[in-house]
Amino acid sequence: MNIHLATAAATPGDPILNISIFGAFVAITLIIVLRASRNNKTAADYYAAGRSFTGGQNGTAIAGDYLSAASFLGIVGAIAITGYDGFMYSIGFLVAWLVALLLVAELLRNTGKYTMADVLSFRLKQRPVRIAAAITTLVVCFFYLLAQMAGAGGLVSLLLGINDKVGQSVVITIVGALMIIYVLIGGMKGTTWVQIIKACLLIAGAAVMTVWTLAIHGLNLSTLLDQAVETAGNPEILNPGLKYGLTDITQLDFISLALALVLGTAALPHVLMRFYTVPTAKEARRSVVWAIWLIGAFYVFTLVLGYGAAALIGADRILASPGGVNSAAPLLAFELGGPILLGLIAAVAFATILAVVAGLTITAAASFAHDIYASVFKKGKARPEDEVKVARRTVVIIGVVAIIGGIGANGQNVAFLVALAFAVAASANLPTILYSLFWRKFSTQGAVWSMYGGLASAILLIAFSPVVSGSPTSMIPGANFAIFPLSNPGLVSIPLAFVLGWLGTVLDKVPRDVAKQVEMEVRSLTGVGAEKEAVDH
């Protein structure tokens, strides 16, 4: 039965139609990027879009940046297969925005200029803190890029019936090349417009599918859930515990995942960088409020879409498809509206991947060029045009690395891969961000210990977890060196990073710069100095 289903689902719809719709999207967005690139004259234009976006525009772009392939493909698939436990991803991703809104957004916008390291190094020693922040930024962006590239491979394997790894690798390479072109030409302004367009398309597409799915079941959510139980043959799909309630280890894994999701958003470099594209701290706050509403609506849609896929398609067909768990949303689109809706939803999913990888790439490139090249190598004396040149070269290198990593991660659940990126971000960045903003005594040694310790512990625990080896679904299925039992390291690595930041500060005997501490506190809370700098740059 599975063989038959896999063959039947290999090429749903019309591959030529799917590619044509996607090609039209790429053509339109490239024109927009080219138009936006005309104004990329300074480093502020390239990194922060000249701080020219309103709160509403930036909030929509944040939603576009945040609603990645994991949100659309991975979460819908997770709900379709594991029901209630899959929806916990949506809850975690959404609740996390409260941390960003209440603790981080406005203070970061007031204190920084282009990157997260601007804030972390404001009152600490520039060189060691900027190097550490740039390294953590690059690693988090790499993990996030892995998820997007894996999503691209899975989606195209479903749409074009490309089941062999070589064909999927070619597709991942094409997506990576397009991403490099977007960022090289458009900078942050072009990337932002692509994200705004993609957010509108994604939310609209999800809304249409949600209403359609409910309409089939008499606009009654209870009827839809009953149908999902009947198709699955398992009432537990509506109850917590199908995935995370089996043993003590899986319950701990759930707590670890929740910690990573809730604390990770406020430490994601590509999300933090978006706060610099608005002219004032007030607009930064408005951005987050807009983002919360848009993202919240979308995650409500994922609940209906996930259970809709469970009801109308079933777990067996989803898992037997070339894209595996990530194919639930495209298969549901085909079930509802045939080849045309599938082509449109596929184009939106592709747009999702392109927009997010573009945002990640410009963040990583800006971090290297601004924090390593300009601030460390050139000691703050680099010409802005040279800095932008270095950023553009970095884009190409990051693109190539992302393509290679994406080929290696192809086939993994993209929601799960993104959860790992959140865990690394929460471990490596969040303690230092919060300590820098709220603890006057925080020192350079504390920052370096926290960032390197959180980053190293998260990566080591992932390397020795069941994600990499020890189970049939691992990245290296034949090997078994899974010493750490949890799939997500957040439960251990996040508290460890907070402890290391505190310990490094307590043991640091170097005198603090009291004047700088006071200046940072006043600036972060009032914005005095930030507006002048925005005008100057």
Coordinates of C-alpha atoms in Angstrom, one line a residue:
M1 CA 0.0 0.0 0.0
N2 CA 2.8 2.5 0.9
I3 CA 4.5 1.9 -2.4
H4 CA 1.3 2.6 -4.3
L5 CA 0.7 5.8 -2.2
A6 CA 4.2 7.0 -2.7
T7 CA 3.9 6.6 -6.5
A8 CA 0.5 8.3 -6.5
A9 CA 1.7 11.2 -4.4
A10 CA 5.0 11.6 -6.1
T11 CA 3.9 14.3 -8.6
P12 CA 0.6 15.7 -7.4
G13 CA -0.7 18.3 -9.8
D14 CA 1.2 19.5 -12.8
P15 CA 5.0 20.0 -12.4
I16 CA 5.1 22.5 -15.3
L17 CA 2.3 24.6 -13.7
N18 CA 4.0 24.5 -10.3
I19 CA 7.3 25.7 -11.8
S20 CA 5.5 28.4 -13.9
I21 CA 3.8 29.9 -10.9
F22 CA 7.0 29.8 -8.9
G23 CA 8.9 31.3 -11.8
A24 CA 6.4 34.2 -12.0
F25 CA 6.9 34.9 -8.3
V26 CA 10.7 34.9 -8.7
A27 CA 10.5 37.3 -11.7
I28 CA 8.2 39.8 -9.9
T29 CA 10.2 39.8 -6.7
L30 CA 13.5 40.2 -8.6
I31 CA 12.1 43.3 -10.3
I32 CA 11.1 44.7 -6.8
V33 CA 14.6 43.9 -5.5
L34 CA 16.2 45.6 -8.4
R35 CA 14.1 48.7 -7.9
A36 CA 14.8 48.7 -4.1
S37 CA 18.6 48.3 -4.8
R38 CA 18.8 51.7 -6.5
N39 CA 18.9 53.4 -3.1
N40 CA 21.6 51.2 -1.5
K41 CA 24.2 54.0 -1.3
T42 CA 25.5 53.6 2.3
A43 CA 26.1 50.9 4.9
A44 CA 22.9 52.0 6.7
D45 CA 21.0 51.5 3.5
Y46 CA 22.4 48.0 2.9
Y47 CA 22.2 46.7 6.5
A48 CA 19.2 48.6 7.9
A49 CA 17.3 49.7 4.8
G50 CA 18.1 53.3 5.7
R51 CA 15.7 53.0 8.7
S52 CA 12.9 53.9 6.3
F53 CA 10.2 51.4 7.2
T54 CA 7.1 52.1 9.3
G55 CA 6.1 49.9 12.3
G56 CA 3.4 48.2 10.3
Q57 CA 5.6 47.5 7.3
N58 CA 8.4 46.2 9.5
G59 CA 6.0 44.1 11.6
T60 CA 4.7 42.5 8.4
A61 CA 8.3 41.9 7.3
I62 CA 9.1 40.4 10.8
A63 CA 6.1 38.0 10.3
G64 CA 7.5 37.2 6.8
D65 CA 11.0 36.6 8.3
Y66 CA 9.6 34.5 11.2
L67 CA 7.0 32.4 9.4
S68 CA 9.5 30.1 7.8
A69 CA 9.3 26.8 6.1
A70 CA 9.2 25.3 9.6
S71 CA 6.0 27.2 10.4
F72 CA 4.2 26.3 7.3
L73 CA 5.5 22.8 6.3
G74 CA 6.9 21.5 9.5
I75 CA 4.1 22.5 12.0
V76 CA 1.2 21.5 9.7
G77 CA 3.0 18.1 9.3
A78 CA 3.7 17.8 13.0
I79 CA 0.0 18.4 13.9
A80 CA -1.2 16.0 11.2
I81 CA 1.0 13.2 12.5
T82 CA 1.2 13.9 16.3
G83 CA -1.9 16.0 16.8
Y84 CA -2.0 18.1 20.0
D85 CA 1.8 17.7 20.7
G86 CA 2.5 19.1 17.2
F87 CA 0.5 22.2 18.0
M88 CA 2.8 22.9 20.9
Y89 CA 5.4 24.1 18.4
S90 CA 2.9 26.8 17.3
I91 CA 2.2 27.8 20.9
G92 CA 6.0 28.0 21.7
F93 CA 6.8 30.1 18.6
L94 CA 3.9 32.5 19.4
V95 CA 4.4 33.0 23.2
A96 CA 8.1 33.7 22.5
W97 CA 7.1 37.1 21.1
L98 CA 6.0 38.3 24.5
V99 CA 9.7 38.0 25.6
A100 CA 10.8 39.9 22.5
L101 CA 8.1 42.6 23.0
L102 CA 8.5 43.2 26.8
L103 CA 12.2 42.7 27.3
V104 CA 14.2 43.3 24.1
A105 CA 12.7 45.1 21.1
E106 CA 12.7 48.8 22.3
L107 CA 15.9 48.6 24.3
L108 CA 17.8 47.0 21.5
R109 CA 16.6 49.6 19.0
N110 CA 17.7 52.4 21.3
T111 CA 21.2 50.9 22.0
G112 CA 22.3 49.3 18.8
K113 CA 23.0 50.4 15.2
Y114 CA 23.2 47.4 12.8
T115 CA 23.8 44.2 14.6
M116 CA 23.2 42.4 18.0
A117 CA 26.9 42.9 18.8
D118 CA 26.4 46.7 18.9
V119 CA 24.3 46.2 22.0
L120 CA 26.5 43.6 23.7
S121 CA 29.7 45.6 23.2
F122 CA 28.3 49.0 24.1
R123 CA 29.8 49.1 27.6
L124 CA 32.1 46.1 27.4
K125 CA 35.4 45.5 25.6
Q126 CA 34.7 45.7 21.8
R127 CA 37.1 43.1 20.4
P128 CA 36.3 39.9 22.4
V129 CA 32.6 40.6 22.7
R130 CA 32.2 41.4 19.0
I131 CA 34.1 38.3 17.9
A132 CA 32.0 36.1 20.2
A133 CA 28.7 37.7 19.0
A134 CA 29.7 37.4 15.4
I135 CA 30.5 33.7 15.9
T136 CA 27.2 32.9 17.7
T137 CA 25.3 34.9 15.0
L138 CA 26.9 32.9 12.2
V139 CA 26.2 29.5 13.9
V140 CA 22.6 30.3 14.6
C141 CA 22.0 31.5 11.1
F142 CA 23.7 28.3 9.8
F143 CA 21.3 26.1 11.8
Y144 CA 18.3 28.1 10.6
L145 CA 19.5 28.0 7.0
L146 CA 19.8 24.2 7.3
A147 CA 16.0 24.0 8.1
Q148 CA 15.1 26.2 5.2
M149 CA 17.2 24.3 2.7
A150 CA 15.9 21.0 3.9
G151 CA 12.4 22.4 3.4
A152 CA 13.2 23.4 -0.1
G153 CA 14.5 19.9 -1.0
G154 CA 11.4 18.2 0.5
L155 CA 8.9 20.5 -1.2
V156 CA 10.4 20.2 -4.6
S157 CA 10.8 16.4 -4.3
L158 CA 7.0 16.4 -3.8
L159 CA 6.1 18.8 -6.6
L160 CA 8.3 17.5 -9.3
G161 CA 8.5 13.9 -8.3
I162 CA 12.3 14.1 -7.7
N163 CA 12.9 11.3 -5.3
D164 CA 16.6 10.7 -5.7
K165 CA 19.0 12.7 -3.5
V166 CA 21.0 14.0 -6.5
G167 CA 18.0 15.7 -8.0
Q168 CA 16.9 17.2 -4.7
S169 CA 20.5 18.4 -4.2
V170 CA 20.3 20.3 -7.5
V171 CA 17.1 21.9 -6.4
I172 CA 18.7 23.0 -3.1
T173 CA 21.6 24.5 -5.0
I174 CA 19.2 26.5 -7.3
V175 CA 17.4 27.9 -4.2
G176 CA 20.7 28.8 -2.6
A177 CA 21.8 30.6 -5.8
L178 CA 18.6 32.6 -6.0
M179 CA 19.0 33.6 -2.3
I180 CA 22.5 34.9 -3.0
I181 CA 21.2 37.0 -5.9
Y182 CA 18.4 38.5 -3.8
V183 CA 20.8 39.6 -1.1
L184 CA 23.7 40.7 -3.3
I185 CA 21.4 43.0 -5.3
G186 CA 18.8 44.2 -2.8
G187 CA 20.4 44.4 0.6
M188 CA 18.1 44.8 3.6
K189 CA 15.6 47.0 1.7
G190 CA 15.1 44.5 -1.1
T191 CA 15.0 41.6 1.3
T192 CA 12.4 43.4 3.5
W193 CA 10.0 44.0 0.5
V194 CA 10.3 40.3 -0.5
Q195 CA 9.4 39.4 3.1
I196 CA 6.4 41.8 3.2
I197 CA 5.0 40.3 -0.1
K198 CA 5.7 36.8 1.1
A199 CA 4.0 37.3 4.5
C200 CA 0.8 38.7 2.8
L201 CA 0.8 35.7 0.4
L202 CA 1.5 33.1 3.1
I203 CA -1.2 34.4 5.5
A204 CA -3.7 34.8 2.7
G205 CA -3.0 31.4 1.3
A206 CA -3.3 29.8 4.8
A207 CA -6.5 31.7 5.4
V208 CA -8.1 30.4 2.2
M209 CA -7.1 26.8 2.9
T210 CA -8.4 27.1 6.5
V211 CA -11.8 28.4 5.5
W212 CA -12.0 25.8 2.7
T213 CA -11.1 23.0 5.1
L214 CA -13.7 24.1 7.6
A215 CA -16.3 24.6 4.9
I216 CA -16.0 20.9 3.9
H217 CA -16.8 20.1 7.5
G218 CA -19.8 22.5 7.8
L219 CA -17.7 25.3 9.3
N220 CA -17.6 23.2 12.5
L221 CA -14.2 22.6 14.1
S222 CA -15.6 19.7 16.2
T223 CA -16.7 17.9 13.0
L224 CA -13.2 18.3 11.6
L225 CA -11.6 16.9 14.7
D226 CA -14.0 14.0 14.7
Q227 CA -13.0 13.2 11.1
A228 CA -9.3 13.5 12.0
V229 CA -9.8 10.9 14.8
E230 CA -11.7 8.6 12.4
T231 CA -9.1 8.8 9.7
A232 CA -6.2 8.3 12.1
G233 CA -8.1 5.5 14.0
N234 CA -6.6 7.0 17.2
P235 CA -8.5 9.3 19.6
E236 CA -5.2 10.2 21.2
I237 CA -4.5 12.6 18.3
L238 CA -6.6 15.1 20.3
N239 CA -4.9 14.5 23.6
P240 CA -1.5 15.6 24.9
G241 CA 1.2 13.0 25.1
L242 CA 1.1 11.3 21.7
K243 CA 4.8 12.3 21.1
Y244 CA 6.0 13.8 24.3
G245 CA 4.2 11.8 27.0
L246 CA 5.4 8.3 26.5
T247 CA 8.4 8.3 28.9
D248 CA 10.1 10.5 31.4
I249 CA 12.7 11.3 28.7
T250 CA 10.2 12.5 26.2
Q251 CA 8.5 14.6 28.8
L252 CA 11.9 16.2 29.6
D253 CA 12.4 16.7 25.9
F254 CA 9.1 18.6 25.7
I255 CA 10.2 20.9 28.5
S256 CA 13.5 21.4 26.8
L257 CA 11.8 22.2 23.5
A258 CA 9.4 24.7 25.2
L259 CA 12.3 26.5 26.8
A260 CA 14.2 26.8 23.5
L261 CA 11.1 28.0 21.6
V262 CA 10.0 30.6 24.2
L263 CA 13.4 32.0 24.9
G264 CA 14.9 31.6 21.5
T265 CA 13.0 34.2 19.5
A266 CA 14.3 37.2 21.5
A267 CA 17.8 36.0 20.7
L268 CA 17.5 35.2 17.0
P269 CA 20.0 37.6 15.2
H270 CA 17.9 37.9 12.0
V271 CA 14.8 38.9 14.0
L272 CA 16.8 41.3 16.2
M273 CA 18.3 43.0 13.2
R274 CA 14.8 43.9 11.9
F275 CA 14.4 46.3 14.8
Y276 CA 17.1 48.6 13.3
T277 CA 15.1 49.1 10.0
V278 CA 12.6 51.5 11.7
P279 CA 13.3 55.2 12.6
T280 CA 12.3 55.2 16.2
A281 CA 11.9 52.9 19.3
K282 CA 8.1 53.6 19.2
E283 CA 8.0 52.1 15.7
A284 CA 10.1 49.1 16.9
R285 CA 7.4 48.4 19.5
R286 CA 4.6 48.8 16.9
S287 CA 6.5 46.4 14.7
V288 CA 6.3 43.7 17.4
V289 CA 2.6 44.3 18.0
W290 CA 1.9 44.0 14.3
A291 CA 4.0 40.8 14.1
I292 CA 2.2 39.2 17.1
W293 CA -1.2 39.7 15.5
L294 CA -0.2 38.4 12.1
I295 CA 1.8 35.5 13.5
G296 CA -0.9 34.6 16.0
A297 CA -3.6 34.5 13.2
F298 CA -1.3 32.3 11.1
Y299 CA -0.7 29.8 14.0
V300 CA -4.5 29.5 14.5
F301 CA -4.7 28.6 10.8
T302 CA -2.0 25.8 11.3
L303 CA -4.2 24.1 13.9
V304 CA -7.0 23.7 11.3
L305 CA -4.6 22.9 8.5
G306 CA -2.8 20.2 10.5
Y307 CA -6.0 18.5 11.6
G308 CA -7.4 19.0 8.1
A309 CA -4.5 17.1 6.6
A310 CA -5.0 14.4 9.2
A311 CA -8.7 14.2 8.4
L312 CA -8.6 14.4 4.6
I313 CA -5.3 12.8 3.8
G314 CA -4.2 10.7 6.7
A315 CA -0.8 10.0 8.3
D316 CA 0.0 7.0 6.1
R317 CA -0.2 9.0 2.8
I318 CA 1.7 12.0 4.3
L319 CA 4.6 9.8 5.6
A320 CA 4.7 7.8 2.3
S321 CA 5.1 11.0 0.2
P322 CA 8.6 12.0 -1.0
G323 CA 8.6 15.1 1.3
G324 CA 7.6 13.0 4.3
V325 CA 6.1 14.9 7.2
N326 CA 6.8 18.2 5.5
S327 CA 4.4 17.3 2.6
A328 CA 1.2 17.6 4.6
A329 CA 0.4 21.2 3.6
P330 CA 1.0 20.8 -0.1
L331 CA -1.0 17.5 -0.2
L332 CA -3.9 19.2 1.6
A333 CA -3.8 22.0 -1.0
F334 CA -3.9 19.5 -3.8
E335 CA -6.8 17.7 -2.0
L336 CA -8.8 20.9 -1.7
G337 CA -8.1 22.8 -5.0
G338 CA -6.3 20.5 -7.3
P339 CA -3.2 21.5 -9.3
I340 CA -3.9 25.2 -9.3
L341 CA -4.1 25.6 -5.5
L342 CA -1.2 23.3 -5.1
G343 CA 0.9 25.4 -7.5
L344 CA -0.1 28.6 -5.7
I345 CA 0.6 27.2 -2.2
A346 CA 3.9 25.6 -3.5
A347 CA 5.0 29.0 -4.8
V348 CA 4.1 30.6 -1.5
A349 CA 6.2 27.9 0.3
F350 CA 9.1 28.6 -2.0
A351 CA 8.7 32.3 -1.4
T352 CA 8.8 31.6 2.3
I353 CA 12.0 29.7 2.0
L354 CA 13.6 32.4 -0.3
A355 CA 12.6 35.3 1.9
V356 CA 13.8 33.7 5.2
V357 CA 17.1 32.5 3.8
A358 CA 17.7 36.0 2.3
G359 CA 17.0 37.6 5.8
L360 CA 19.3 35.1 7.5
T361 CA 22.1 35.6 4.9
I362 CA 22.1 39.4 5.2
T363 CA 22.2 39.1 9.0
A364 CA 25.2 36.7 8.9
A365 CA 27.0 38.8 6.3
A366 CA 26.3 42.1 8.2
S367 CA 27.6 40.5 11.4
F368 CA 30.9 39.4 9.8
A369 CA 31.5 42.6 7.9
H370 CA 30.4 45.0 10.6
D371 CA 31.6 43.2 13.7
I372 CA 34.7 41.3 12.5
Y373 CA 36.0 43.2 9.5
A374 CA 35.1 46.8 10.4
S375 CA 35.3 46.8 14.2
V376 CA 38.0 44.2 14.9
F377 CA 40.3 44.1 11.9
K378 CA 39.9 47.8 10.9
K379 CA 39.3 49.0 14.5
G380 CA 36.3 51.0 13.5
K381 CA 38.1 52.9 10.7
A382 CA 36.7 50.9 7.7
R383 CA 35.1 52.9 4.9
P384 CA 31.4 52.1 4.6
E385 CA 31.7 51.1 1.0
D386 CA 34.5 48.7 1.8
E387 CA 32.4 47.2 4.6
V388 CA 29.5 46.6 2.2
K389 CA 31.9 45.0 -0.3
V390 CA 33.1 42.6 2.4
A391 CA 29.4 41.9 3.3
R392 CA 28.6 41.0 -0.3
R393 CA 31.5 38.6 -0.5
T394 CA 30.5 37.0 2.7
V395 CA 27.0 36.5 1.3
V396 CA 28.4 34.3 -1.4
I397 CA 30.5 32.2 1.1
I398 CA 27.5 31.8 3.4
G399 CA 25.3 30.8 0.5
V400 CA 27.7 28.0 -0.6
V401 CA 28.0 26.7 3.0
A402 CA 24.2 26.8 3.4
I403 CA 23.7 24.8 0.2
I404 CA 26.2 22.1 1.3
G405 CA 24.6 21.9 4.8
G406 CA 21.1 21.8 3.3
I407 CA 22.0 18.9 1.1
G408 CA 23.2 17.1 4.3
A409 CA 20.1 17.9 6.3
N410 CA 17.6 17.0 3.5
G411 CA 14.8 14.8 4.8
Q412 CA 14.7 16.1 8.4
N413 CA 11.5 17.6 9.9
V414 CA 12.1 21.3 9.3
A415 CA 10.2 22.4 12.4
F416 CA 12.5 20.3 14.5
L417 CA 15.6 21.7 12.8
V418 CA 14.4 25.2 13.5
A419 CA 13.8 24.3 17.2
L420 CA 17.6 23.4 17.3
A421 CA 18.4 26.9 16.0
F422 CA 16.2 28.4 18.7
A423 CA 18.0 26.4 21.3
V424 CA 21.4 27.5 20.1
A425 CA 20.2 31.2 20.0
A426 CA 18.7 31.0 23.5
S427 CA 21.9 29.4 24.9
A428 CA 24.5 31.6 23.1
N429 CA 22.8 35.0 22.9
L430 CA 19.9 35.5 25.3
P431 CA 21.7 35.5 28.7
T432 CA 24.2 38.0 27.4
I433 CA 21.5 40.3 25.9
L434 CA 19.5 40.3 29.1
Y435 CA 22.5 40.7 31.4
S436 CA 23.8 43.6 29.2
L437 CA 20.5 45.4 29.3
F438 CA 19.5 44.8 32.9
W439 CA 22.6 44.0 35.1
R440 CA 24.9 47.0 35.8
K441 CA 27.8 44.8 37.1
F442 CA 27.9 42.6 34.0
S443 CA 31.4 42.3 32.7
T444 CA 33.3 41.4 29.5
Q445 CA 34.4 38.1 31.0
G446 CA 30.9 37.2 31.9
A447 CA 29.7 38.0 28.3
V448 CA 32.4 35.9 26.7
W449 CA 32.0 32.9 29.1
S450 CA 28.2 33.0 28.6
M451 CA 28.3 33.2 24.8
Y452 CA 31.1 30.6 24.2
G453 CA 29.8 28.3 27.0
G454 CA 26.2 28.4 25.8
L455 CA 27.2 27.9 22.2
A456 CA 29.6 25.1 22.8
S457 CA 27.3 23.2 25.2
A458 CA 24.3 23.5 22.8
I459 CA 26.3 22.2 19.8
L460 CA 28.0 19.4 21.8
L461 CA 24.7 18.2 23.2
I462 CA 23.1 18.3 19.8
A463 CA 26.1 16.3 18.3
F464 CA 25.7 13.6 21.0
S465 CA 21.9 13.5 20.9
P466 CA 19.4 11.2 19.0
V467 CA 19.1 14.0 16.4
V468 CA 22.5 13.1 14.9
S469 CA 22.7 9.3 15.6
G470 CA 21.2 6.4 17.4
S471 CA 17.7 6.1 15.7
P472 CA 16.3 5.4 12.2
T473 CA 15.3 9.1 11.8
S474 CA 18.7 10.5 12.8
M475 CA 21.0 12.4 10.4
I476 CA 23.5 9.5 10.6
P477 CA 21.1 6.5 10.9
G478 CA 23.8 3.8 10.9
A479 CA 25.8 5.3 13.8
N480 CA 25.1 5.4 17.5
F481 CA 27.0 7.9 19.7
A482 CA 23.9 9.4 21.3
I483 CA 25.2 9.8 24.9
F484 CA 22.8 12.8 25.6
P485 CA 19.2 11.4 25.8
L486 CA 17.3 14.6 24.9
S487 CA 16.7 15.7 21.3
N488 CA 16.7 19.4 22.2
P489 CA 19.6 20.8 24.4
G490 CA 17.8 23.8 25.8
L491 CA 17.0 22.3 29.2
V492 CA 20.7 22.1 30.0
S493 CA 22.5 24.6 27.8
I494 CA 20.3 27.7 28.5
P495 CA 20.5 27.6 32.3
L496 CA 24.3 26.8 32.0
A497 CA 24.8 29.9 29.9
F498 CA 23.1 32.1 32.5
V499 CA 25.2 30.5 35.2
L500 CA 28.4 31.0 33.2
G501 CA 27.5 34.7 32.6
W502 CA 27.0 35.2 36.3
L503 CA 30.1 33.3 37.3
G504 CA 32.3 35.1 34.8
T505 CA 31.1 38.4 36.1
V506 CA 31.5 37.6 39.8
L507 CA 35.1 36.3 39.3
D508 CA 36.1 39.2 37.0
K509 CA 38.4 41.6 38.9
V510 CA 38.7 44.1 36.0
P511 CA 37.1 47.5 37.0
R512 CA 33.9 48.4 35.2
D513 CA 33.3 51.6 33.1
V514 CA 30.6 53.2 35.3
A515 CA 30.0 56.1 32.9
K516 CA 29.4 53.7 30.0
Q517 CA 27.0 51.6 32.1
V518 CA 24.9 54.7 33.0
E519 CA 25.0 55.9 29.4
M520 CA 23.7 52.5 28.2
E521 CA 21.0 52.4 30.8
V522 CA 19.7 55.9 30.0
R523 CA 20.0 55.3 26.2
S524 CA 18.2 51.9 26.3
L525 CA 15.3 53.2 28.4
T526 CA 14.9 56.7 26.8
G527 CA 16.3 56.5 23.3
V528 CA 18.5 59.6 23.9
G529 CA 21.4 59.4 21.5
A530 CA 19.8 56.7 19.3
E531 CA 17.8 59.1 17.2
K532 CA 20.8 61.4 16.5
E533 CA 22.9 58.4 15.4
A534 CA 20.1 57.2 13.1
V535 CA 20.1 60.6 11.4
D536 CA 23.9 60.7 11.3
H537 CA 24.1 57.4 9.5

